[in-house]
PDB file of C-alpha atoms in Angstrom:
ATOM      1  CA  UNK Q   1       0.000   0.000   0.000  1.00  0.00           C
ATOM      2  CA  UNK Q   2       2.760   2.095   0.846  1.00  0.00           C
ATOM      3  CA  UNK Q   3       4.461   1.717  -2.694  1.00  0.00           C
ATOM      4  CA  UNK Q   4       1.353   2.480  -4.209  1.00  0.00           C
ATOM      5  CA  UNK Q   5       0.654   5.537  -2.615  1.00  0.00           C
ATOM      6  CA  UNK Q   6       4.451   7.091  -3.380  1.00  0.00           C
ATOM      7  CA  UNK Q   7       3.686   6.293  -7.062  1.00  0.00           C
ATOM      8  CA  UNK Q   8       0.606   7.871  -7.206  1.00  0.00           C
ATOM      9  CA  UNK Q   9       2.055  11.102  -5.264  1.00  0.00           C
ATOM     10  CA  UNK Q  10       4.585  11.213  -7.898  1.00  0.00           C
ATOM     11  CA  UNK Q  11       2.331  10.828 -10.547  1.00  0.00           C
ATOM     12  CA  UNK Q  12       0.460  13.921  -9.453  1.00  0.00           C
ATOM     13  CA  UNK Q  13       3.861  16.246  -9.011  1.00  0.00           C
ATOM     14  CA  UNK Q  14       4.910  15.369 -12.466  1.00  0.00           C
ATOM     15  CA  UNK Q  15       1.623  16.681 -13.925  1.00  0.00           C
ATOM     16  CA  UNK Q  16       1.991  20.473 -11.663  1.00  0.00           C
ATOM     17  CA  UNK Q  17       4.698  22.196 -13.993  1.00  0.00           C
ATOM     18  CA  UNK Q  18       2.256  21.408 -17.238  1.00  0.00           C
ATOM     19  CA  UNK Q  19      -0.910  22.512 -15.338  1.00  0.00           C
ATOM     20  CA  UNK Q  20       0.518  25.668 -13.793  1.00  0.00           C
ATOM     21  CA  UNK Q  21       2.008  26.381 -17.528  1.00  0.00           C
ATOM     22  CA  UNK Q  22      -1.467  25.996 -18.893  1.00  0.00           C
ATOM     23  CA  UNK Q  23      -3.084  28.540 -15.796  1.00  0.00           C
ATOM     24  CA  UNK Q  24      -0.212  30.712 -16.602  1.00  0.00           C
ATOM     25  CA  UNK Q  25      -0.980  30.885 -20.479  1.00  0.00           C
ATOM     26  CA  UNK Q  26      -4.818  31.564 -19.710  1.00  0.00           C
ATOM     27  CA  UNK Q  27      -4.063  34.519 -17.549  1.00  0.00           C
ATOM     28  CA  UNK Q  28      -1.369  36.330 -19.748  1.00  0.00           C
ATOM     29  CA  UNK Q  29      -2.413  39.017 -21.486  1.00  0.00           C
ATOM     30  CA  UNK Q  30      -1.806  39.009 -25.256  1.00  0.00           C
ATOM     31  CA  UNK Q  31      -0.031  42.304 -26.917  1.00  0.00           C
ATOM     32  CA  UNK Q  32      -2.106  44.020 -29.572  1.00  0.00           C
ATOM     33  CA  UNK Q  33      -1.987  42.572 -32.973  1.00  0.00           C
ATOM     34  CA  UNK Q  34      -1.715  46.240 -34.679  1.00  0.00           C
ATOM     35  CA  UNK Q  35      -0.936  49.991 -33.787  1.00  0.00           C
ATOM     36  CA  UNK Q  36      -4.365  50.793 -34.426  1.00  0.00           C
ATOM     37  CA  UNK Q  37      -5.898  47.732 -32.049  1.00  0.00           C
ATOM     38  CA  UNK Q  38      -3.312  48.977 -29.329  1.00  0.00           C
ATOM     39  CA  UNK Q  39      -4.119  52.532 -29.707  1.00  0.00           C
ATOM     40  CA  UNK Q  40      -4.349  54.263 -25.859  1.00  0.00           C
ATOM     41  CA  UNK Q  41      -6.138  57.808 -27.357  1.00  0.00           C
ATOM     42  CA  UNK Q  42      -7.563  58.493 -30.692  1.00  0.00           C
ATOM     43  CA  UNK Q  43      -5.859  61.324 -32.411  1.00  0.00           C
ATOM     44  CA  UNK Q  44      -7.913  60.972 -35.494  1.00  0.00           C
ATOM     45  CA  UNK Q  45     -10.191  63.274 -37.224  1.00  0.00           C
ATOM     46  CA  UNK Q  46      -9.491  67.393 -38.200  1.00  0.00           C
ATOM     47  CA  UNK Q  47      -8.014  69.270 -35.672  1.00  0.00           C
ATOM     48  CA  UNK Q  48      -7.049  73.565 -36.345  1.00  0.00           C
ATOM     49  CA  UNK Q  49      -4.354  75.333 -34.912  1.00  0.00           C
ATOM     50  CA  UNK Q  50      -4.665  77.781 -31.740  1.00  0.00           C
ATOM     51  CA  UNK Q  51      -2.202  80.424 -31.957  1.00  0.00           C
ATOM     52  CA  UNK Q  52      -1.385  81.385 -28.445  1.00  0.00           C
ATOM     53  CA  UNK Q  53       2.292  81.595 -28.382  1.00  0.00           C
ATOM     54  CA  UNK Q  54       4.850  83.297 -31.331  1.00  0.00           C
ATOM     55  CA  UNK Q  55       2.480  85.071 -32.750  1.00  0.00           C
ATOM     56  CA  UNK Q  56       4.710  86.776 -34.635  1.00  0.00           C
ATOM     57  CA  UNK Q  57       6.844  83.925 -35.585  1.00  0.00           C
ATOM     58  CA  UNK Q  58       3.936  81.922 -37.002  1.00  0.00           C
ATOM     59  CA  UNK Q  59       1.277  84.127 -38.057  1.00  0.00           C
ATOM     60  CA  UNK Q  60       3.493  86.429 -40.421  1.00  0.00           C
ATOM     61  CA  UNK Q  61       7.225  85.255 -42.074  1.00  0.00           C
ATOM     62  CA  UNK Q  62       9.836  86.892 -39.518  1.00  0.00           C
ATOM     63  CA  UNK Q  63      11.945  89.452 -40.599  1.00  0.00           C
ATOM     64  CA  UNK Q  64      15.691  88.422 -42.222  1.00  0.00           C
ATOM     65  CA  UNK Q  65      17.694  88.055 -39.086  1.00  0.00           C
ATOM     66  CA  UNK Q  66      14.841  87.587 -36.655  1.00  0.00           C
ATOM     67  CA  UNK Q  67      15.783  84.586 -35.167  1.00  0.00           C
ATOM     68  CA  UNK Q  68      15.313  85.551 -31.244  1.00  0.00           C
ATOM     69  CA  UNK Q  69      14.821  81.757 -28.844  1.00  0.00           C
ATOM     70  CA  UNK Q  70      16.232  79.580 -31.669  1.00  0.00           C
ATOM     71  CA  UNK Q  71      19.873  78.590 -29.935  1.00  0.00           C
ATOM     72  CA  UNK Q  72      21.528  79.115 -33.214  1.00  0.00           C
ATOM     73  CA  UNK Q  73      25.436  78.605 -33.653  1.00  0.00           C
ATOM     74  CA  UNK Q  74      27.228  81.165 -35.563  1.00  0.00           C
ATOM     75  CA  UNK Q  75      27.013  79.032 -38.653  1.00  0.00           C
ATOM     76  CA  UNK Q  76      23.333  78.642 -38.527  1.00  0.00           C
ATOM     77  CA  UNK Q  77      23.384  82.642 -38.002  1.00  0.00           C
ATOM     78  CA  UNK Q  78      25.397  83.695 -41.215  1.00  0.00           C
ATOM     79  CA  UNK Q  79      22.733  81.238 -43.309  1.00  0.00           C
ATOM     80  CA  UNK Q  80      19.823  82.731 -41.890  1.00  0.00           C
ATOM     81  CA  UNK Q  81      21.239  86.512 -42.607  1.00  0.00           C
ATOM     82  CA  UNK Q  82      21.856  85.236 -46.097  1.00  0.00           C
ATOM     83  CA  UNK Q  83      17.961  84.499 -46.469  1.00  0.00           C
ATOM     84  CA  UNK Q  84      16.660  84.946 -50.030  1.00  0.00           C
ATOM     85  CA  UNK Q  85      13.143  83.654 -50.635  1.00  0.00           C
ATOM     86  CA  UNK Q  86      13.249  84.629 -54.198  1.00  0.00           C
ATOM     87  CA  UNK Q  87      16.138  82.255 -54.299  1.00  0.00           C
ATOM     88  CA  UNK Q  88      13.981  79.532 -53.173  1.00  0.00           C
ATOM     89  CA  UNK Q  89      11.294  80.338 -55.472  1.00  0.00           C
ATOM     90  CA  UNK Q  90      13.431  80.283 -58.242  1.00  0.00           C
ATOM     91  CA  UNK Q  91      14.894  77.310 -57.367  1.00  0.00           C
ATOM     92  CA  UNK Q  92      11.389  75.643 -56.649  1.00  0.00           C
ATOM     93  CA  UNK Q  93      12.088  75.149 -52.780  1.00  0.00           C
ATOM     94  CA  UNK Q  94       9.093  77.174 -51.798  1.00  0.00           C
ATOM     95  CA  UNK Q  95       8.731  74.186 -48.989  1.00  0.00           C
ATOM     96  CA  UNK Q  96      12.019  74.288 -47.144  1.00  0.00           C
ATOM     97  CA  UNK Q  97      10.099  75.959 -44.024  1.00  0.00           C
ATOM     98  CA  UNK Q  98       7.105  72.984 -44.165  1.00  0.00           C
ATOM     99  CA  UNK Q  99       9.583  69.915 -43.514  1.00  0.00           C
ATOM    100  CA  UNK Q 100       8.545  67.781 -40.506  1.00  0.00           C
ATOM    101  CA  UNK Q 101      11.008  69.880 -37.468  1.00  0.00           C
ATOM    102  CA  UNK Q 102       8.321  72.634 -38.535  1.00  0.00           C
ATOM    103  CA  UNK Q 103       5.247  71.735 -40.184  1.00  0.00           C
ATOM    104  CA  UNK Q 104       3.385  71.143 -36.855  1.00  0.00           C
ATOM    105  CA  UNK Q 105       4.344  75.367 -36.072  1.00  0.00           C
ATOM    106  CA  UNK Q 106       2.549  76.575 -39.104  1.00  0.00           C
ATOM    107  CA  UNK Q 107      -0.993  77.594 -38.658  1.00  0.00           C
ATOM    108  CA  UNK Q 108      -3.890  75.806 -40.018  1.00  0.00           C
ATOM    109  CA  UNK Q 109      -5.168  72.327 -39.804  1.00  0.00           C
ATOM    110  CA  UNK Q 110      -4.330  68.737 -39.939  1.00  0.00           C
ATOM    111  CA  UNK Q 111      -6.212  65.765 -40.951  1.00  0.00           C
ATOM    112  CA  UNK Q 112      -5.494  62.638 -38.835  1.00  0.00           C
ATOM    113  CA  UNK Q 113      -6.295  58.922 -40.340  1.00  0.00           C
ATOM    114  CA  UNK Q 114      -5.022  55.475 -40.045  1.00  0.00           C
ATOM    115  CA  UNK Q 115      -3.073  54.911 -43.614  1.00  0.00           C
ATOM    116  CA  UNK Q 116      -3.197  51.079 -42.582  1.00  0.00           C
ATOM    117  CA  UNK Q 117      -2.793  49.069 -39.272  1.00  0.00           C
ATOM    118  CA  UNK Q 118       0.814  50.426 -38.301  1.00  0.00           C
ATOM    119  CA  UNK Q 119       0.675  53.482 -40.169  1.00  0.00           C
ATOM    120  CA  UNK Q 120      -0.613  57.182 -38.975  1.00  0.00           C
ATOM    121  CA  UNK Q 121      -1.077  59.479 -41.310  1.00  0.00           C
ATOM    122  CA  UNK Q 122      -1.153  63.076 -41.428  1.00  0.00           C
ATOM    123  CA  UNK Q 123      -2.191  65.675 -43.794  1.00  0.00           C
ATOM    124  CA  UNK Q 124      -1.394  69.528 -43.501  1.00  0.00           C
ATOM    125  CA  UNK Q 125      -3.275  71.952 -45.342  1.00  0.00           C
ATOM    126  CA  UNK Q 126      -0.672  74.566 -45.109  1.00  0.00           C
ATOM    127  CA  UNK Q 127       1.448  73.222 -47.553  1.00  0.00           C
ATOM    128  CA  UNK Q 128      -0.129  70.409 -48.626  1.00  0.00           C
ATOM    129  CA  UNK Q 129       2.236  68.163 -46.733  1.00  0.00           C
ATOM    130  CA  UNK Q 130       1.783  64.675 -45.845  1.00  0.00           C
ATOM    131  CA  UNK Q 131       3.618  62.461 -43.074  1.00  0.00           C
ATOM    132  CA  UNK Q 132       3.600  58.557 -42.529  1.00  0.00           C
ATOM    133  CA  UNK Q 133       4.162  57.698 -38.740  1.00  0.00           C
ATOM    134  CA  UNK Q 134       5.457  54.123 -38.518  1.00  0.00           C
ATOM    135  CA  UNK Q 135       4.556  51.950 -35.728  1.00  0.00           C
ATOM    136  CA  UNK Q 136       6.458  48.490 -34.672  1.00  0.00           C
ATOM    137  CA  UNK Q 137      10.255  49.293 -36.544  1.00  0.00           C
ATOM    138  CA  UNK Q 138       8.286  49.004 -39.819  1.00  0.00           C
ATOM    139  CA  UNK Q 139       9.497  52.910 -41.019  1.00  0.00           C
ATOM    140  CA  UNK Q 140      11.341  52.153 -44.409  1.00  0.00           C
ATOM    141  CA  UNK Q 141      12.841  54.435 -46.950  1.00  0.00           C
ATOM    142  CA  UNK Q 142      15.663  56.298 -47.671  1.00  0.00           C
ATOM    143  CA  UNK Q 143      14.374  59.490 -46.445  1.00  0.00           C
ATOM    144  CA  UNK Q 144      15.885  62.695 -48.031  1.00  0.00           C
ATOM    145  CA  UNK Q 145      12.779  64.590 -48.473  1.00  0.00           C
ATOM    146  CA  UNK Q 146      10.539  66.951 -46.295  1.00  0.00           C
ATOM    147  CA  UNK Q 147       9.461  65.017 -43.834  1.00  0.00           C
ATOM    148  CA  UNK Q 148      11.667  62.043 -43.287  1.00  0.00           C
ATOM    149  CA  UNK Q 149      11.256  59.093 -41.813  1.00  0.00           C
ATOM    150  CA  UNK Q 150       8.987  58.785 -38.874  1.00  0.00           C
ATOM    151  CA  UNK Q 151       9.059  55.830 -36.333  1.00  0.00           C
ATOM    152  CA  UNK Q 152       6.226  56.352 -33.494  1.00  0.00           C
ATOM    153  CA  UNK Q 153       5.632  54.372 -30.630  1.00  0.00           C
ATOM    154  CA  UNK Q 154       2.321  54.310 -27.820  1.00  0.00           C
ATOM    155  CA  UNK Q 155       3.514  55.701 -24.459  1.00  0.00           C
ATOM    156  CA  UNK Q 156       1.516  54.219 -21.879  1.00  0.00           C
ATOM    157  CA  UNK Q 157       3.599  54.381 -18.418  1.00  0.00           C
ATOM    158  CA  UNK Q 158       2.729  56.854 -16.399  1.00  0.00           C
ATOM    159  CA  UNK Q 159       6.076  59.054 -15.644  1.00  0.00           C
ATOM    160  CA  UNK Q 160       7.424  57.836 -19.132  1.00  0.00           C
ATOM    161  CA  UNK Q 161       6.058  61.015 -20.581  1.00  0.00           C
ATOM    162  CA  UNK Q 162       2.127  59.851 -21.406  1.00  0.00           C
ATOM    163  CA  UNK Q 163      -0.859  61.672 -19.683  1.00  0.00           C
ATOM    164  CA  UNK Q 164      -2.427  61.458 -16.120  1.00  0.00           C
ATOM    165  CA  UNK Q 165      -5.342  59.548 -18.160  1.00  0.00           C
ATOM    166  CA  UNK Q 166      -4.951  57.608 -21.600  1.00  0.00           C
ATOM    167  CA  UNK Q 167      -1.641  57.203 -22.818  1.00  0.00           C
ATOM    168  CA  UNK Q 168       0.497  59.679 -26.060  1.00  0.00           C
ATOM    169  CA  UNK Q 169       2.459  59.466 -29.339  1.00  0.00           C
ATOM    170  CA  UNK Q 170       5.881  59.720 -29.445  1.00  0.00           C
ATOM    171  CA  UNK Q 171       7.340  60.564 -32.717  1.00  0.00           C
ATOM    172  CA  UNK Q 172      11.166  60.502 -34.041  1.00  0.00           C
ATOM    173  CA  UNK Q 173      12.297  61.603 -37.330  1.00  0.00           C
ATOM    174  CA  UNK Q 174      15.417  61.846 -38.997  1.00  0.00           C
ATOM    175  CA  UNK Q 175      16.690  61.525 -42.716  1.00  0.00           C
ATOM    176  CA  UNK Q 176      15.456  64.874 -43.917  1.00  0.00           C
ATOM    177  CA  UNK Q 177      16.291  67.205 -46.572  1.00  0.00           C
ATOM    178  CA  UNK Q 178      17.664  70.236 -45.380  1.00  0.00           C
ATOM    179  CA  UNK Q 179      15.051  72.964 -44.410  1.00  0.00           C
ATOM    180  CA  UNK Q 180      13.838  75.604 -42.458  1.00  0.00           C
ATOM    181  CA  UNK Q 181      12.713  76.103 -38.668  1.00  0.00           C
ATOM    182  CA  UNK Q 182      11.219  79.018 -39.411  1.00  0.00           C
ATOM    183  CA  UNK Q 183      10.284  81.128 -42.421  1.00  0.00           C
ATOM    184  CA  UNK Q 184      12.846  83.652 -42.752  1.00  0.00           C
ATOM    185  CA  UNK Q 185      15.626  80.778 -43.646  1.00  0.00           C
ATOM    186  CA  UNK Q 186      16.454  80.028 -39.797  1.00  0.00           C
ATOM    187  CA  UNK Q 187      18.161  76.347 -41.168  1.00  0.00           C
ATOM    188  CA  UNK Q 188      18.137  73.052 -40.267  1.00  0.00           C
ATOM    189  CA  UNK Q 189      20.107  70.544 -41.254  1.00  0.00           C
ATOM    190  CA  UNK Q 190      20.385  66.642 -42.545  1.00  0.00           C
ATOM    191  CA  UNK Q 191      21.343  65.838 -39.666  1.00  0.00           C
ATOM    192  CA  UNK Q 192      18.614  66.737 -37.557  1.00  0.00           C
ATOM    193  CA  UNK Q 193      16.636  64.764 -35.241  1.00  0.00           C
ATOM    194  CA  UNK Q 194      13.098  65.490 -34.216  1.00  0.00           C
ATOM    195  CA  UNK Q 195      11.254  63.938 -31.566  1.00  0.00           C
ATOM    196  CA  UNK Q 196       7.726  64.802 -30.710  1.00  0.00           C
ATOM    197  CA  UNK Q 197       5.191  64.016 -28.122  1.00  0.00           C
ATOM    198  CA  UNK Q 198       1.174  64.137 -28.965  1.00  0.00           C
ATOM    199  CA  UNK Q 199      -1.183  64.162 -26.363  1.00  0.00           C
ATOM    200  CA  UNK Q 200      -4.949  64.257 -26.505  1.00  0.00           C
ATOM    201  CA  UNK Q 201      -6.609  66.318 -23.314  1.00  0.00           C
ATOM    202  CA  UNK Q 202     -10.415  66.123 -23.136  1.00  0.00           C
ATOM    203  CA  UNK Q 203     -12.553  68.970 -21.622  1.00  0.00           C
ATOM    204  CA  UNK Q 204     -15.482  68.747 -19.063  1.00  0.00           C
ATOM    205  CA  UNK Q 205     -17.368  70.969 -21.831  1.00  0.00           C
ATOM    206  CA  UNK Q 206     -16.670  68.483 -24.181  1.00  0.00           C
ATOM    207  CA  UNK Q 207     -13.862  69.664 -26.332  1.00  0.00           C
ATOM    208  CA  UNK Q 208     -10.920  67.946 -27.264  1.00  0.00           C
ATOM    209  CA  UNK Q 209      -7.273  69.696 -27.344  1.00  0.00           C
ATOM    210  CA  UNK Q 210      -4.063  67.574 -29.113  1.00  0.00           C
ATOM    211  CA  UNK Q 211      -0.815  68.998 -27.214  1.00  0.00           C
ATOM    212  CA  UNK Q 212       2.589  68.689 -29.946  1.00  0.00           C
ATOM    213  CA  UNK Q 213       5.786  69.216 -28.406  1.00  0.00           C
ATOM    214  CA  UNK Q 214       8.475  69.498 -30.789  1.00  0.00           C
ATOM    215  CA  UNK Q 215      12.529  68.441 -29.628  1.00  0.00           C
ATOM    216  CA  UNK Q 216      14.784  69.490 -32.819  1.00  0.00           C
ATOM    217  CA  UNK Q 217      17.939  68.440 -32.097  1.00  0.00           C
ATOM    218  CA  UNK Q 218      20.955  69.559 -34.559  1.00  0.00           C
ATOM    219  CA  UNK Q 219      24.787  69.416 -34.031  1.00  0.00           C
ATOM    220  CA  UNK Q 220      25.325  71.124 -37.169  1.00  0.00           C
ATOM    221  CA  UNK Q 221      23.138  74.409 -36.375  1.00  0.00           C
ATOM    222  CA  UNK Q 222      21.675  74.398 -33.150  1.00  0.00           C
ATOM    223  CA  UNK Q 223      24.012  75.065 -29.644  1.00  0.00           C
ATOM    224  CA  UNK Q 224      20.972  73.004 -28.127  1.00  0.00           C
ATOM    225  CA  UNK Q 225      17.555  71.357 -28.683  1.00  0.00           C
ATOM    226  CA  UNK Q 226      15.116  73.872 -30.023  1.00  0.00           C
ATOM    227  CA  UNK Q 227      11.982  72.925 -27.947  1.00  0.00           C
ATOM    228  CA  UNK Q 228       8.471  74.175 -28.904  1.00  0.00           C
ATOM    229  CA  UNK Q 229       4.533  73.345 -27.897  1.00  0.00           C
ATOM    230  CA  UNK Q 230       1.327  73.348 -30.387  1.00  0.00           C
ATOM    231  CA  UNK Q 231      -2.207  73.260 -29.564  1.00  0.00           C
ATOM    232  CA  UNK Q 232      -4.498  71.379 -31.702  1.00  0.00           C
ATOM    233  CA  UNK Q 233      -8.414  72.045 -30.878  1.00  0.00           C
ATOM    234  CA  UNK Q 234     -10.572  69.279 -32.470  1.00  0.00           C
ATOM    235  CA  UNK Q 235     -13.361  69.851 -35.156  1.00  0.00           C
ATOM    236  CA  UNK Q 236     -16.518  68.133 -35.786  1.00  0.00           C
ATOM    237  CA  UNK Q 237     -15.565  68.216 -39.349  1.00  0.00           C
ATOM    238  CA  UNK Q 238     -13.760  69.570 -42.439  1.00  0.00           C
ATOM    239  CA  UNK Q 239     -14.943  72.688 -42.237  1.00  0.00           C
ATOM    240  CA  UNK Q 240     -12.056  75.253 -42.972  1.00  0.00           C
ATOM    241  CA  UNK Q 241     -10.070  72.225 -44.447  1.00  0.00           C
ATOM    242  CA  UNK Q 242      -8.273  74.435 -47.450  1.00  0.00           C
ATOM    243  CA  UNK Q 243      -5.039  72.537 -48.477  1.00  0.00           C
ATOM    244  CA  UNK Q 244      -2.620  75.770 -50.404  1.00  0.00           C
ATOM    245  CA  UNK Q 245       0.860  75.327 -51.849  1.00  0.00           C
ATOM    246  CA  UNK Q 246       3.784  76.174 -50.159  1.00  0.00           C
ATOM    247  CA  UNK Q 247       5.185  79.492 -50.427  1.00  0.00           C
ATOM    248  CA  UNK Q 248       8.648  81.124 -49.450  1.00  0.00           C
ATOM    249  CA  UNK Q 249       7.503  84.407 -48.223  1.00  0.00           C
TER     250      UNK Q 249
END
């Protein structure tokens, strides 16, 4: 009896590690399939531009050598004295000043929709500009061109830069063509980085506000990371949706 009852005890140890495994697999939660299943906040739809800070750095083209809070090097400083926007016209660069370290900074409004399940896409009126935000290391490309190439990730931790409530986009791009931070031929180059940081803020009255702030980091130009912050109200529609060309001036 005594035999029997040893064998049968170690019968039922040998079956634990299986069974826990099995309780284990049950309980663990399973990772999103796609960006768009995993999504924390919605950030799609129209959203417009509030102007509430630069005024006169957004809402007009600076004067030539206007380039007060950019931490430009003295490089950086003899390009943007050298500013010619006929030069840009004539050689068709209209859109060095809507690349993606300063799209987000010019006023008007952006149209936010999933291109596919891992791919955000955004569309500027001013400009007519259009950015792919990859999700899951699937950004490709050479880059080269205004806007880059975008890799964005979900932030969900709170302290690791995402909301009180919900969760945020962050953004990095790099790869771009050689532009402007601002109007008035205040440069950037190649070899700039941009990181951004979206968040969505909902209102007790309802409204809906998309926070953008903007890290341009530049050895070449900058003496240190030219931060900025854009407000984004939400619309119920298209309504004032008016994509324009680029223009230099």
């Amino acid at each position: 009896m005594r035999t029997s009852l040893l064998f049968l005890l170690s019968l039922s140890l040998s079956d634990l590690p299986s069974v826990a495994y099995a309780q284990a697999g049950r309980g663990a939660p399973q990772p999103p399939a796609t960006a768009q299943a995993g999504a924390p906040v919605d950030l799609t739809g129209y959203w417009v531009s509030v102007v509430t800070e630069d005024w006169l750095y957004r809402m007009v083209t600076p004067k030539k050598g206007d380039y007060a809070a950019v931490p430009l090097n003295v490089e950086a400083r003899k390009i943007a004295d050298a500013w010619d926007p006929a030069k840009d016209e004539q050689s068709s660069e209209q859109c060095k000043a809507y690349g993606a370290p300063a799209l987000m900074r010019i006023p008007g409004r952006v149209h936010i929709t999933w291109q596919d399940d891992n791919t955000l896409k955004f569309e500027k009126d001013s400009g007519t500009q259009t950015r792919l935000l990859h999700f899951g290391g699937s950004a490709t490309g050479t880059g080269g061109d205004w806007q880059g190439v975008s890799s964005a990730t979900w932030i969900t931790e709170p302290g690791a830069r995402a909301p009180v409530r919900g969760g945020g986009l962050k953004v990095v791009t790099t790869k771009l063509k050689p532009g402007y931070l601002r109007k008035n031929g205040v440069p950037y180059s190649a070899n700039a980085v941009v990181t951004e940081y979206y968040d969505r803020l909902n209102e007790p009255n309802g409204d809906s506000w998309l926070v953008v702030e903007t890290i341009v980091e530049d050895p070449m130009y900058l003496n240190q990371p030219f931060i900025t912050s854009t407000n984004f109200k939400k619309q119920a529609d298209a309504t004032g949706w008016n994509p324009t060309p680029c223009t230099a001036r």
